[in-house]
Amino acid sequence: MRLSRVPSIEIKTPGQFALMREAGLVVARMLHAAAAAAEPGISTAELDAIAEREMRSAGAQSSFKGYHGYPATICTSVNDQIVHGIPDPAVRLAAGDVLSIDAGAIVGGWHGDAAVTVPVGAVPDQVTALLQACELAMWHGLAAAVAGHHLTDISHAVQTSAQASGEYGIVREYTGHFIGSAMHMDPAVPNYGRPGRGPVLAEGMALAIEPMLVLGAPHNALLDDGWTVVTADGSLAAHFEHTVAITADGPWVLTAEDGGAGGLARAGARAAAASSGARRT
Ligand code: MF3
Ligand code: CO
């Protein structure tokens, strides 16, 4: 009989990590294709079709479509939409918008999940700074995804980085998550908190780290479509996400083409894949 609730975290074999890497690279290509097409005039439904084509041509399946009834392959969240915006033929991008694109893919039953936020045309410096702060906070979280650390060491790294970058709101109601044979696995990975709490991270675990920062207050609301999360005050939001594997050599960012080498270096860490990318793919 279990006397206490100890969350059991899925441990992957090297072969399973290899499939997650394949899924991660598909996600990277989906995001790259959709982001490259995110010009004024295109609809978010067209971006969904572009990402879906990329996914299908790789022989992968969608993590998102059908997930609790979600109707699309990616999430497209514009301006004050924080996450889970539904691609829509009636939503056309305009210069000055900011667009979060979130994509997931399954290869051989194993998931990858990542998101980027991109400017559409020119945006004010303050908006560029928001996007950079959010991405850097994600990289600091990824750099803390090391065997022997506690889960909330990641949370604390994300929060500390975000706060060092400026006066941004950190969304609390939505979090990162563990990932593997399913997209969303327990426990949650908060983007704030004291270090040294939660389960000890171990080799073979994988998680998605996804900070959401806003220019105003972090409070949010759910639209009537049941999915789209918006800032309560209408302020702009940013969202970045990567899936990372915890390996003996350090964090291996499965959804980054370079395994995370570039981003982790910016956060002052070293990627597992930087020295061993060839043998891992
Ligand atoms: N990547 C998203 C997240 O982890 C998942 C999108 S929810 C879906 O929050 F319904 F679109 F799948
Ligand atoms: Co996610």
XYZ file of C-alpha atoms and ligand atoms in Angstrom:
294
model
C 0.000 0.000 0.000
C 1.240 3.455 -0.766
C 1.269 5.597 2.289
C 2.324 8.784 0.578
C 1.817 10.119 -2.885
C 5.206 9.993 -4.553
C 4.901 11.135 -8.131
C 6.518 8.523 -10.334
C 8.315 10.190 -13.190
C 8.787 8.251 -16.421
C 12.421 7.298 -17.092
C 13.388 6.963 -20.739
C 15.844 4.534 -22.288
C 18.407 5.905 -24.763
C 16.268 4.465 -27.573
C 13.209 6.316 -26.299
C 15.212 9.548 -26.039
C 16.245 8.991 -29.665
C 12.572 8.887 -30.694
C 11.865 12.003 -28.619
C 14.783 13.673 -30.402
C 13.198 12.791 -33.747
C 9.887 14.225 -32.548
C 11.714 17.297 -31.258
C 13.371 17.920 -34.598
C 10.000 17.644 -36.329
C 8.627 20.233 -33.894
C 11.610 22.494 -34.633
C 10.853 22.276 -38.361
C 7.143 22.953 -37.793
C 7.935 26.066 -35.769
C 10.551 27.227 -38.236
C 8.166 26.895 -41.188
C 5.276 28.602 -39.408
C 7.461 31.408 -38.044
C 8.983 32.049 -41.470
C 5.473 32.436 -42.905
C 4.241 34.763 -40.146
C 4.018 37.895 -42.303
C 1.316 40.560 -42.364
C -1.799 39.280 -44.152
C -1.466 35.552 -43.511
C -4.127 33.880 -41.391
C -3.328 31.753 -38.368
C -5.236 28.876 -40.013
C -2.804 29.065 -42.937
C 0.087 28.836 -40.466
C -1.561 25.748 -38.989
C -1.730 24.165 -42.452
C 1.958 24.926 -43.048
C 2.964 23.315 -39.762
C 0.713 20.328 -40.375
C 2.227 19.749 -43.811
C 5.709 19.824 -42.296
C 4.643 17.332 -39.630
C 3.009 14.938 -42.090
C 5.909 15.030 -44.530
C 8.114 13.875 -41.642
C 5.710 10.993 -40.976
C 4.902 12.330 -37.501
C 1.557 12.694 -35.735
C 0.115 15.664 -33.874
C 0.333 15.857 -30.099
C -2.293 18.592 -30.055
C -5.075 17.654 -32.488
C -7.760 15.811 -30.543
C -6.085 16.499 -27.194
C -9.153 17.083 -24.993
C -10.866 17.985 -28.264
C -8.323 20.603 -29.377
C -9.047 21.194 -33.090
C -5.667 22.127 -34.639
C -2.024 21.088 -35.051
C -0.512 24.204 -33.470
C -1.599 26.952 -31.102
C -1.388 30.510 -32.424
C -1.700 33.157 -29.720
C -1.697 36.774 -30.912
C -0.844 39.855 -28.805
C -2.746 39.675 -25.492
C -3.366 35.959 -26.006
C -0.911 34.136 -23.752
C -1.313 30.513 -24.877
C -3.661 28.035 -26.591
C -5.048 30.382 -29.239
C -6.853 28.351 -31.930
C -5.776 28.892 -35.552
C -8.569 30.687 -37.388
C -9.024 31.639 -41.061
C -10.539 34.935 -39.876
C -7.485 35.925 -37.806
C -4.989 37.620 -40.115
C -1.661 38.875 -38.843
C -0.813 42.568 -39.046
C 2.496 44.394 -38.778
C 3.259 45.054 -35.133
C 1.574 41.901 -33.839
C 3.364 39.392 -31.660
C 2.557 35.752 -32.329
C 3.212 32.753 -30.111
C 3.381 29.507 -32.070
C 3.229 26.282 -30.047
C 3.681 22.890 -31.707
C 3.871 19.256 -30.680
C 4.611 16.057 -32.572
C 4.700 12.318 -31.910
C 7.240 9.898 -33.411
C 6.936 6.225 -32.568
C 4.681 7.104 -29.638
C 7.070 9.699 -28.119
C 6.320 13.409 -27.855
C 8.122 16.699 -28.450
C 6.654 20.093 -27.514
C 8.001 23.599 -28.113
C 6.925 27.188 -28.686
C 8.352 30.477 -29.908
C 7.027 34.016 -29.932
C 7.875 36.090 -32.982
C 7.261 39.691 -33.981
C 5.236 40.309 -37.148
C 7.002 43.123 -38.969
C 8.477 45.830 -36.774
C 7.566 46.052 -33.086
C 8.564 48.592 -30.427
C 11.813 47.990 -28.502
C 9.838 47.315 -25.344
C 8.154 44.367 -27.085
C 11.435 43.008 -28.427
C 12.773 43.182 -24.865
C 9.766 41.204 -23.582
C 10.375 38.433 -26.103
C 14.092 38.325 -25.285
C 13.406 38.241 -21.546
C 10.993 35.336 -21.933
C 13.344 33.335 -24.147
C 16.305 33.946 -21.837
C 14.253 32.899 -18.792
C 13.447 29.651 -20.610
C 17.152 29.046 -21.306
C 18.021 29.634 -17.666
C 15.374 27.064 -16.739
C 16.727 24.597 -19.297
C 20.244 25.087 -17.955
C 18.988 23.990 -14.513
C 17.593 20.706 -15.906
C 20.457 18.716 -14.443
C 20.459 15.353 -12.655
C 20.645 15.857 -8.900
C 18.880 19.228 -8.930
C 15.419 19.607 -7.479
C 12.494 20.372 -9.765
C 11.973 23.872 -8.377
C 15.598 24.771 -9.066
C 14.295 25.099 -12.622
C 11.338 27.201 -11.477
C 13.614 29.454 -9.470
C 16.041 29.881 -12.372
C 13.189 30.928 -14.676
C 11.805 33.414 -12.161
C 15.189 34.880 -11.264
C 16.075 35.399 -14.914
C 12.715 36.963 -15.754
C 12.959 39.369 -12.828
C 16.544 40.285 -13.682
C 15.403 41.271 -17.177
C 12.722 43.733 -16.106
C 9.355 44.359 -14.514
C 7.476 41.602 -16.273
C 4.430 39.714 -15.077
C 5.065 35.974 -14.721
C 1.972 33.906 -15.464
C 1.391 31.408 -12.654
C -1.743 29.483 -13.603
C -0.041 27.702 -16.516
C 3.171 25.760 -16.178
C 5.608 23.472 -17.896
C 5.273 19.724 -17.520
C 7.045 16.412 -17.811
C 6.734 14.726 -21.189
C 7.461 11.437 -22.924
C 4.898 8.779 -23.804
C 2.288 11.532 -23.287
C 2.515 15.289 -23.866
C 1.450 16.415 -20.415
C 2.791 14.310 -17.562
C 2.951 15.101 -13.846
C 4.333 16.910 -12.006
C 3.855 20.484 -13.191
C 6.918 22.684 -13.719
C 6.110 26.156 -12.346
C 7.859 29.256 -13.657
C 8.407 30.700 -10.191
C 9.217 29.494 -6.716
C 11.831 28.758 -4.116
C 14.656 26.404 -5.099
C 15.302 22.992 -3.564
C 11.743 21.634 -3.619
C 10.000 18.860 -5.473
C 11.398 15.650 -6.881
C 15.103 15.227 -7.540
C 15.827 15.253 -11.261
C 17.434 12.150 -12.706
C 18.925 10.924 -15.925
C 16.225 9.639 -18.275
C 13.610 12.257 -17.346
C 12.302 14.759 -19.877
C 10.342 17.936 -19.343
C 8.932 20.918 -21.174
C 9.903 24.301 -19.746
C 7.612 27.104 -20.904
C 7.649 30.525 -19.268
C 4.907 33.028 -20.116
C 5.784 36.677 -19.465
C 3.538 39.699 -19.933
C 4.093 43.435 -20.097
C 1.378 44.117 -17.530
C -0.176 42.140 -14.690
C 0.041 38.331 -14.900
C -3.690 37.801 -14.294
C -5.511 36.045 -17.073
C -8.856 34.859 -18.367
C -10.167 32.080 -20.582
C -12.108 33.044 -23.705
C -15.503 31.513 -24.548
C -13.859 29.097 -26.992
C -12.691 27.213 -23.902
C -9.028 27.339 -24.948
C -7.598 30.793 -25.546
C -5.912 32.281 -22.474
C -5.647 36.092 -22.527
C -4.177 38.688 -20.185
C -6.883 40.247 -18.021
C -5.509 43.746 -18.613
C -5.001 43.328 -22.373
C -1.236 43.610 -22.132
C 1.036 41.781 -24.584
C 2.285 38.298 -23.764
C 5.282 36.167 -24.717
C 5.676 32.384 -24.478
C 8.710 30.213 -25.217
C 9.032 26.483 -24.730
C 11.512 23.661 -25.271
C 11.530 19.975 -24.400
C 14.708 18.935 -22.578
C 16.150 15.526 -21.734
C 18.184 15.078 -18.568
C 21.326 13.155 -19.486
C 24.567 12.214 -17.763
C 26.225 14.939 -19.833
C 23.728 17.666 -18.909
C 20.633 19.133 -20.562
C 19.888 17.921 -24.089
C 17.329 20.252 -25.656
C 15.444 17.872 -27.910
C 13.433 20.526 -29.736
C 16.444 22.700 -30.582
C 18.296 21.809 -33.771
C 21.665 22.300 -32.067
C 20.599 20.359 -28.978
C 20.541 23.616 -27.040
C 24.228 24.499 -27.406
C 23.633 28.120 -28.429
C 20.873 28.972 -25.970
C 22.465 27.215 -23.013
C 25.720 29.029 -23.657
C 23.810 32.311 -23.394
C 22.511 31.120 -20.034
C 26.016 30.194 -18.952
C 25.620 26.417 -19.259
C 26.891 23.707 -21.523
C 24.723 21.420 -23.645
C 25.062 17.659 -23.581
C 24.594 17.611 -27.328
C 27.274 20.218 -27.948
C 30.006 17.645 -27.585
C 28.107 14.538 -28.576
C 25.412 15.509 -31.052
C 26.574 13.017 -33.658
C 26.309 9.917 -31.536
C 22.921 10.902 -30.228
C 21.036 11.386 -33.455
N 2.283 22.936 -25.692
C 1.077 23.229 -24.997
C 1.337 23.234 -23.535
O 2.113 22.475 -23.042
C 0.004 22.265 -25.262
C -1.033 22.758 -26.136
S -2.546 22.256 -25.559
C -3.313 21.617 -26.896
O 0.730 24.003 -22.850
F -4.474 21.356 -26.550
F -3.227 22.442 -27.878
F -2.745 20.502 -27.214
Co 4.022 22.310 -23.260
